[in-house]
Coordinates of C-alpha atoms in Angstrom, one line a residue:
X57 CA 141.0 103.2 86.0
X58 CA 141.8 99.8 87.6
X59 CA 141.5 101.3 91.1
X60 CA 138.1 102.7 90.2
X61 CA 136.9 99.4 88.8
X62 CA 138.1 97.6 92.0
X63 CA 136.2 100.2 94.1
X64 CA 133.0 99.7 92.1
X65 CA 133.3 95.9 92.4
X66 CA 133.8 96.3 96.2
X67 CA 130.8 98.6 96.4
X68 CA 128.7 96.1 94.4
X69 CA 129.9 93.2 96.6
X70 CA 129.1 95.1 99.8
X71 CA 125.6 96.0 98.4
X72 CA 125.0 92.3 97.6
X73 CA 125.9 91.3 101.2
X74 CA 123.5 93.9 102.6
X75 CA 120.7 92.7 100.3
X76 CA 121.6 89.1 101.2
X77 CA 120.9 89.9 104.9
X78 CA 117.5 91.3 103.9
X79 CA 116.7 88.2 102.0
X80 CA 117.6 86.2 105.1
X81 CA 115.0 88.2 107.0
X82 CA 112.4 87.6 104.3
X83 CA 113.0 83.9 104.5
X84 CA 112.9 83.6 108.3
X85 CA 109.7 85.6 108.7
X86 CA 107.9 84.2 105.7
X87 CA 108.5 80.5 106.4
X88 CA 107.4 80.8 110.1
X89 CA 103.9 80.4 108.6
X90 CA 104.6 76.7 108.2
X91 CA 104.8 76.4 112.0
X92 CA 102.1 79.1 112.7
X93 CA 99.5 77.3 110.6
X94 CA 99.4 74.0 112.6
X95 CA 100.1 75.9 115.9
X96 CA 97.2 78.4 115.5
X97 CA 95.0 75.6 114.1
X98 CA 95.2 74.0 117.6
X99 CA 95.5 77.2 119.7
X100 CA 92.5 78.8 118.0
X101 CA 90.6 75.6 117.2
X102 CA 90.4 76.0 113.4
X103 CA 89.6 73.9 110.4
X104 CA 92.0 73.7 107.4
X105 CA 90.5 76.6 105.5
X106 CA 90.6 78.9 108.5
X107 CA 94.1 77.9 109.4
X108 CA 95.4 78.9 105.9
X109 CA 94.2 82.4 106.5
X110 CA 97.6 82.7 108.1
X111 CA 99.1 82.5 104.6
X112 CA 96.4 84.7 103.2
X113 CA 97.0 87.5 105.7
X114 CA 100.7 87.4 105.1
X115 CA 100.6 87.4 101.3
X116 CA 97.5 89.5 100.5
X117 CA 99.5 92.5 101.8
X118 CA 101.7 92.3 98.8
X119 CA 98.7 92.9 96.6
X120 CA 97.3 95.7 98.7
X121 CA 100.7 97.4 99.4
X122 CA 102.8 96.9 96.3
X123 CA 101.8 100.1 94.4
X124 CA 101.9 102.2 97.7
X125 CA 105.3 100.7 98.3
X126 CA 106.5 101.9 94.9
X127 CA 105.3 105.4 95.7
X128 CA 107.1 105.3 99.1
X129 CA 110.3 104.2 97.4
X130 CA 110.1 106.9 94.9
X131 CA 109.7 109.5 97.6
X132 CA 112.4 108.3 100.1
X133 CA 114.6 106.0 98.1
X134 CA 115.6 102.3 98.3
X135 CA 117.8 102.5 101.5
X136 CA 115.3 104.4 103.6
X137 CA 112.5 102.3 102.2
X138 CA 114.2 99.1 103.4
X139 CA 114.9 100.6 106.8
X140 CA 111.2 101.6 107.1
X141 CA 110.1 98.2 106.0
X142 CA 112.0 96.6 108.9
X143 CA 110.3 98.9 111.4
X144 CA 106.9 98.0 110.0
X145 CA 107.7 94.3 110.4
X146 CA 108.8 94.9 114.0
X147 CA 105.4 96.5 114.7
X148 CA 103.7 93.5 113.2
X149 CA 105.7 91.2 115.4
X150 CA 104.7 93.2 118.5
X151 CA 101.0 92.9 117.6
X152 CA 101.5 89.2 118.4
X153 CA 101.8 90.0 122.1
X154 CA 98.2 91.3 122.6
X155 CA 97.0 88.7 120.1
X156 CA 98.5 85.9 122.3
X157 CA 97.3 87.4 125.6
X158 CA 93.7 87.5 124.3
X159 CA 94.0 84.5 122.0
X160 CA 92.3 86.4 119.3
X161 CA 92.8 84.9 115.9
X162 CA 91.8 88.0 114.0
X163 CA 94.5 90.0 115.8
X164 CA 97.1 87.3 114.9
X165 CA 96.1 87.8 111.3
X166 CA 96.3 91.6 111.6
X167 CA 99.9 91.2 113.0
X168 CA 100.7 89.0 110.0
X169 CA 99.2 91.5 107.6
X170 CA 101.3 94.3 109.1
X171 CA 104.4 92.2 108.9
X172 CA 103.5 91.5 105.3
X173 CA 103.2 95.2 104.6
X174 CA 106.8 95.6 105.8
X175 CA 107.9 92.7 103.6
X176 CA 106.1 94.2 100.6
X177 CA 108.1 97.4 101.0
X178 CA 111.4 95.4 101.5
X179 CA 110.6 93.2 98.5
X180 CA 109.7 96.1 96.3
X181 CA 113.1 97.6 96.9
X182 CA 115.3 94.5 97.1
X183 CA 114.2 92.5 94.1
X184 CA 114.6 95.1 91.4
X185 CA 117.7 96.3 93.2
X186 CA 119.5 93.0 92.9
X187 CA 118.1 92.5 89.4
X188 CA 119.7 95.7 88.1
X189 CA 122.9 95.5 90.2
X190 CA 124.8 93.9 87.3
X191 CA 124.3 92.5 83.8
X192 CA 120.7 91.3 83.1
X193 CA 122.1 88.0 81.6
X194 CA 123.3 87.0 85.1
X195 CA 120.4 88.4 87.1
X196 CA 119.0 85.0 87.8
X197 CA 122.4 84.0 89.2
X198 CA 122.4 86.9 91.6
X199 CA 118.8 86.3 92.6
X200 CA 119.8 82.6 93.2
X201 CA 122.4 83.8 95.6
X202 CA 119.8 85.8 97.4
X203 CA 117.5 82.8 97.3
X204 CA 120.1 80.8 99.2
X205 CA 120.2 83.4 101.9
X206 CA 116.4 83.4 101.9
X207 CA 116.0 79.6 102.1
X208 CA 118.7 79.0 104.6
X209 CA 116.7 81.3 106.9
X210 CA 113.5 79.5 105.8
X211 CA 115.1 76.1 106.7
X212 CA 116.1 77.4 110.2
X213 CA 112.8 79.1 111.0
X214 CA 110.6 75.9 111.3
X215 CA 113.3 74.1 113.3
X216 CA 113.7 77.0 115.8
X217 CA 110.1 77.9 116.1
X218 CA 108.8 74.4 115.7
X219 CA 110.9 73.4 118.8
X220 CA 109.1 76.2 120.7
X221 CA 105.6 76.2 119.4
X222 CA 105.0 72.5 118.3
X223 CA 106.8 70.8 121.1
X224 CA 104.7 67.9 122.5
X225 CA 101.8 69.2 120.3
X226 CA 100.3 65.6 119.9
X227 CA 100.2 65.2 123.7
X228 CA 98.6 68.7 124.1
X229 CA 95.9 67.8 121.5
X230 CA 95.2 64.5 123.3
X231 CA 94.8 66.3 126.6
X232 CA 92.4 68.8 125.1
X233 CA 90.0 66.2 123.9
X234 CA 89.2 65.1 127.4
X235 CA 89.0 68.5 129.0
X236 CA 86.0 70.6 130.1
X237 CA 85.4 74.0 128.6
X238 CA 87.1 76.0 131.4
X239 CA 90.2 73.8 131.6
X240 CA 90.4 73.6 127.8
X241 CA 90.3 77.4 127.5
X242 CA 93.1 77.7 130.2
X243 CA 95.3 75.2 128.3
X244 CA 94.8 77.0 125.0
X245 CA 95.6 80.3 126.6
X246 CA 98.9 78.9 127.9
X247 CA 99.6 77.4 124.5
X248 CA 99.0 80.7 122.7
X249 CA 101.4 82.5 125.2
X250 CA 104.3 80.6 123.8
X251 CA 104.6 83.1 120.9
X252 CA 105.2 86.1 123.1
X253 CA 108.9 85.8 123.9
X254 CA 110.1 84.8 120.4
X255 CA 108.2 87.6 118.8
X256 CA 109.6 90.2 121.2
X257 CA 113.1 89.0 120.3
X258 CA 112.2 89.2 116.6
X259 CA 111.0 92.8 117.0
X260 CA 114.2 93.8 118.7
X261 CA 116.3 92.2 116.0
X262 CA 114.2 93.9 113.2
X263 CA 114.6 97.3 114.8
X264 CA 118.4 96.8 115.2
X265 CA 118.7 95.8 111.5
X266 CA 116.6 98.9 110.5
X267 CA 119.1 101.1 112.2
X268 CA 122.1 99.3 110.6
X269 CA 120.5 99.6 107.1
X270 CA 119.7 103.3 107.7
X271 CA 123.4 104.1 108.5
X272 CA 124.9 101.7 105.9
X273 CA 126.7 102.7 102.8
X274 CA 124.1 101.1 100.5
X275 CA 124.0 103.3 97.4
X276 CA 121.0 104.3 95.4
X277 CA 120.7 103.0 91.9
X278 CA 118.8 104.1 88.9
X279 CA 116.0 101.7 87.9
X280 CA 114.4 103.8 85.1
X281 CA 117.4 104.3 82.8
X282 CA 117.1 103.4 79.1
X283 CA 119.9 103.2 76.5
X284 CA 119.2 104.7 73.0
X285 CA 118.0 101.4 71.6
X286 CA 115.6 100.7 74.4
X287 CA 114.4 104.3 74.5
X288 CA 113.6 104.1 70.8
X289 CA 111.8 100.8 71.2
X290 CA 109.7 102.2 74.1
X291 CA 109.1 105.6 72.5
X292 CA 105.4 104.8 71.6
X293 CA 104.8 103.1 75.0
X294 CA 102.6 105.1 77.4
X295 CA 101.6 102.4 79.9
X296 CA 103.2 99.4 81.6
X297 CA 100.2 97.4 80.4
X298 CA 101.7 97.5 76.9
X299 CA 104.3 94.9 77.8
X300 CA 102.9 91.4 77.4
X301 CA 106.0 89.8 78.8
X302 CA 105.3 91.6 82.1
X303 CA 101.6 90.7 82.2
X304 CA 102.2 87.1 81.4
X305 CA 105.1 87.0 83.9
X306 CA 102.9 88.5 86.6
X307 CA 100.5 85.6 86.2
X308 CA 103.4 83.2 86.3
X309 CA 104.6 84.8 89.5
X310 CA 101.1 84.6 91.0
X311 CA 100.9 80.9 90.3
X312 CA 104.5 80.2 91.3
X313 CA 104.2 81.9 94.7
X314 CA 101.0 80.0 95.3
X315 CA 102.6 76.6 94.7
X316 CA 105.7 77.6 96.6
X317 CA 103.7 78.5 99.7
X318 CA 101.6 75.3 99.3
X319 CA 104.7 73.2 99.2
X320 CA 106.2 74.8 102.3
X321 CA 103.2 75.8 104.4
X322 CA 100.9 72.8 103.9
X323 CA 103.4 69.9 104.2
X324 CA 103.5 69.8 108.0
X325 CA 99.7 69.7 108.3
X326 CA 99.6 67.2 105.3
X327 CA 102.0 64.9 107.0
X328 CA 100.0 65.0 110.3
X329 CA 96.5 65.0 109.0
X330 CA 96.9 63.2 105.7
X331 CA 99.2 60.4 106.8
X332 CA 99.1 60.4 110.6
X333 CA 102.8 61.2 110.9
X334 CA 103.7 62.4 114.4
X335 CA 104.2 66.2 114.8
X336 CA 107.7 65.8 116.2
X337 CA 108.6 64.2 112.8
X338 CA 106.3 66.2 110.6
X339 CA 107.6 69.6 111.8
X340 CA 110.9 69.0 109.8
X341 CA 109.2 68.5 106.4
X342 CA 109.2 72.3 105.7
X343 CA 112.9 72.4 106.4
X344 CA 113.3 69.6 103.8
X345 CA 111.4 71.7 101.4
X346 CA 113.7 74.6 102.0
X347 CA 116.8 72.4 101.8
X348 CA 115.6 71.2 98.4
X349 CA 115.3 74.8 97.3
X350 CA 118.8 75.6 98.5
X351 CA 120.1 72.7 96.4
X352 CA 118.2 74.2 93.4
X353 CA 119.7 77.6 94.0
X354 CA 123.2 76.2 94.2
X355 CA 122.6 74.5 90.9
X356 CA 121.4 77.8 89.5
X357 CA 124.5 79.7 90.6
X358 CA 126.8 77.2 88.9
X359 CA 124.8 76.6 85.7
X360 CA 123.2 80.0 84.9
X361 CA 124.1 81.4 82.4
X362 CA 127.2 79.4 81.7
X363 CA 125.5 76.1 80.8
X364 CA 121.8 76.8 80.6
X365 CA 119.8 80.0 80.1
X366 CA 117.4 81.3 82.7
X367 CA 114.6 80.5 80.2
X368 CA 115.6 76.8 80.0
X369 CA 116.0 76.6 83.8
X370 CA 112.4 77.8 84.1
X371 CA 111.1 75.2 81.6
X372 CA 112.9 72.4 83.5
X373 CA 111.4 73.7 86.7
X374 CA 107.8 73.6 85.3
X375 CA 108.2 70.0 84.1
X376 CA 109.8 68.8 87.4
X377 CA 106.9 70.4 89.3
X378 CA 104.3 68.5 87.3
X379 CA 106.2 65.2 87.8
X380 CA 106.6 65.7 91.6
X381 CA 103.0 66.9 92.0
X382 CA 101.6 63.9 90.2
X383 CA 103.9 61.6 92.3
X384 CA 102.6 63.2 95.5
X385 CA 99.0 62.6 94.4
X386 CA 99.4 59.0 93.3
X387 CA 101.8 57.7 96.1
X388 CA 101.2 57.3 99.8
X389 CA 102.8 57.8 103.2
X390 CA 106.3 59.3 103.6
X391 CA 106.9 59.1 99.8
X392 CA 103.9 61.3 99.1
X393 CA 104.9 63.8 101.7
X394 CA 108.6 63.9 100.6
X395 CA 107.4 64.6 97.0
X396 CA 105.7 67.7 98.3
X397 CA 108.9 68.7 100.1
X398 CA 110.9 68.0 96.9
X399 CA 108.7 70.6 95.1
X400 CA 111.3 72.9 96.7
X401 CA 113.7 71.7 94.0
X402 CA 111.3 72.5 91.2
X403 CA 110.5 75.9 92.8
X404 CA 114.1 77.1 93.4
X405 CA 114.9 78.7 90.0
X406 CA 111.4 79.9 89.1
X407 CA 111.5 83.2 91.1
X408 CA 115.0 84.1 89.9
X409 CA 114.1 83.5 86.3
X410 CA 110.7 85.2 86.2
X411 CA 112.0 88.6 87.4
X412 CA 114.5 89.3 84.5
X413 CA 112.2 87.8 81.9
X414 CA 109.2 89.8 83.0
X415 CA 111.1 93.1 83.4
X416 CA 113.2 92.8 80.3
X417 CA 112.9 95.9 78.1
X418 CA 110.7 97.9 80.5
X419 CA 113.2 100.8 80.9
X420 CA 111.4 103.7 82.6
X421 CA 108.5 101.4 83.4
X422 CA 110.7 99.1 85.6
X423 CA 109.5 100.4 89.0
X424 CA 105.8 100.0 88.1
X425 CA 106.6 96.6 86.5
X426 CA 108.3 95.6 89.7
X427 CA 105.1 96.6 91.6
X428 CA 103.1 94.2 89.4
X429 CA 105.4 91.3 90.3
X430 CA 105.2 92.2 94.0
X431 CA 101.4 92.3 93.8
X432 CA 101.6 88.8 92.2
X433 CA 103.0 87.5 95.4
X434 CA 99.4 87.5 96.5
X435 CA 99.3 84.1 94.9
X436 CA 100.6 82.9 98.3
X437 CA 97.4 84.2 99.8
X438 CA 94.9 82.8 97.3
X439 CA 96.2 79.3 96.3
X440 CA 96.8 78.0 99.8
X441 CA 93.2 79.0 100.7
X442 CA 91.9 77.1 97.7
X443 CA 94.0 74.2 98.8
X444 CA 92.5 74.4 102.3
X445 CA 89.0 74.4 100.9
X446 CA 89.7 71.4 98.7
X447 CA 91.4 69.6 101.7
X448 CA 88.2 70.1 103.8
X449 CA 85.9 69.3 100.9
X450 CA 87.8 66.2 99.6
X451 CA 91.0 65.3 101.3
X452 CA 94.5 66.9 101.8
X453 CA 96.1 64.7 99.1
X454 CA 93.6 65.2 96.4
X455 CA 93.8 69.0 97.0
X456 CA 97.3 69.0 95.5
X457 CA 95.8 68.7 92.0
X458 CA 95.8 72.5 92.2
X459 CA 99.6 72.6 91.6
X460 CA 99.5 70.8 88.2
X461 CA 98.0 73.5 86.0
X462 CA 100.2 76.1 87.8
X463 CA 103.4 74.4 86.8
X464 CA 102.1 73.8 83.3
X465 CA 101.6 77.6 82.9
X466 CA 105.1 78.3 84.3
X467 CA 106.5 76.0 81.6
X468 CA 104.4 77.9 79.0
X469 CA 105.8 81.3 80.2
X470 CA 109.3 80.0 80.0
X471 CA 108.9 78.4 76.5
X472 CA 106.7 81.0 74.8
X473 CA 105.1 83.7 77.0
X474 CA 108.2 85.7 77.8
X475 CA 109.0 86.1 74.1
X476 CA 105.7 88.0 73.4
X477 CA 106.6 91.7 73.2

């Protein structure tokens, strides 16, 4: 019996490591947007609203592909689905090559959408997998560990790609202002070509990981099981729409991902355009955002559920987000920009806490409920676009008012919304 328990624990630990690698990939690819937004804004000569279509293309794929992803996972299983998702991401990375060679913004966006499609498939498998891979009471702790993997990658991505894509960007922009049309086009073509080599390398790595996942010992798990009590409680339920905690949690997820993407993907442009901070300095602010999130995740792994519940952690996160958002709006310079980066601390424990609270009690409806939460990641497509419109209409700092009601609703879901059955 002891040997069997030890074997099960080893299998669980090995599975957590594999899923951790996938969360690292999520983070690296997702948080590249923080560099791509200012890079493509210059390379494709865009305004704020147009540049945030980068985030839109990446995150709208979650809304479009979440339910198809659930269907695919049902047909081929979690492990094969994860392997396929990595291949789709590699295809998206390779689309960047013709996009750069022709400097066609729409093709860049299509490549990001394809990458997002692969990510939707991966997220549809990995998030419920790690939620169910152990007791529900400690699910937020396990997702926090995954969050550390995700955000370490996210912290590295803007440093690595920022050094390649944003190097001497201020000097490039100064040169562009004095150029004629032909010389300017040639300079922008050369700038766009900088993405080709790193995205080829990315595609090769993604294909390699796909092969490793396919041949790994990652076990399938049952997501639709119900014990007798849960089966009795859900006996009269015929639709996933009959679970208010899921529906309210889906809205919380939508708003949360929106403000998370705003905090990470707008802060470089905000530092440059809102406070005239040099690009060589501004390019690190997204990394600060991700470091703040890592600190939050570390706090979560230590405190949840031993000292505070995942509900209480979510309430604290909502309140902290409101405080930092208001501080960013009413301060100036580096302080204001750092307050946006520190939103990473407020955001860290939101995603880990929403999943178990929204999926609690769904039983056989868990896979479809997970699809709802994956669709809600489209908040990262919509809210940054609204921010970009407000930044063009008013100014980049005033546009951050959008985060305040979002954090207020997150607090409501933590305090009241998740209890509604």
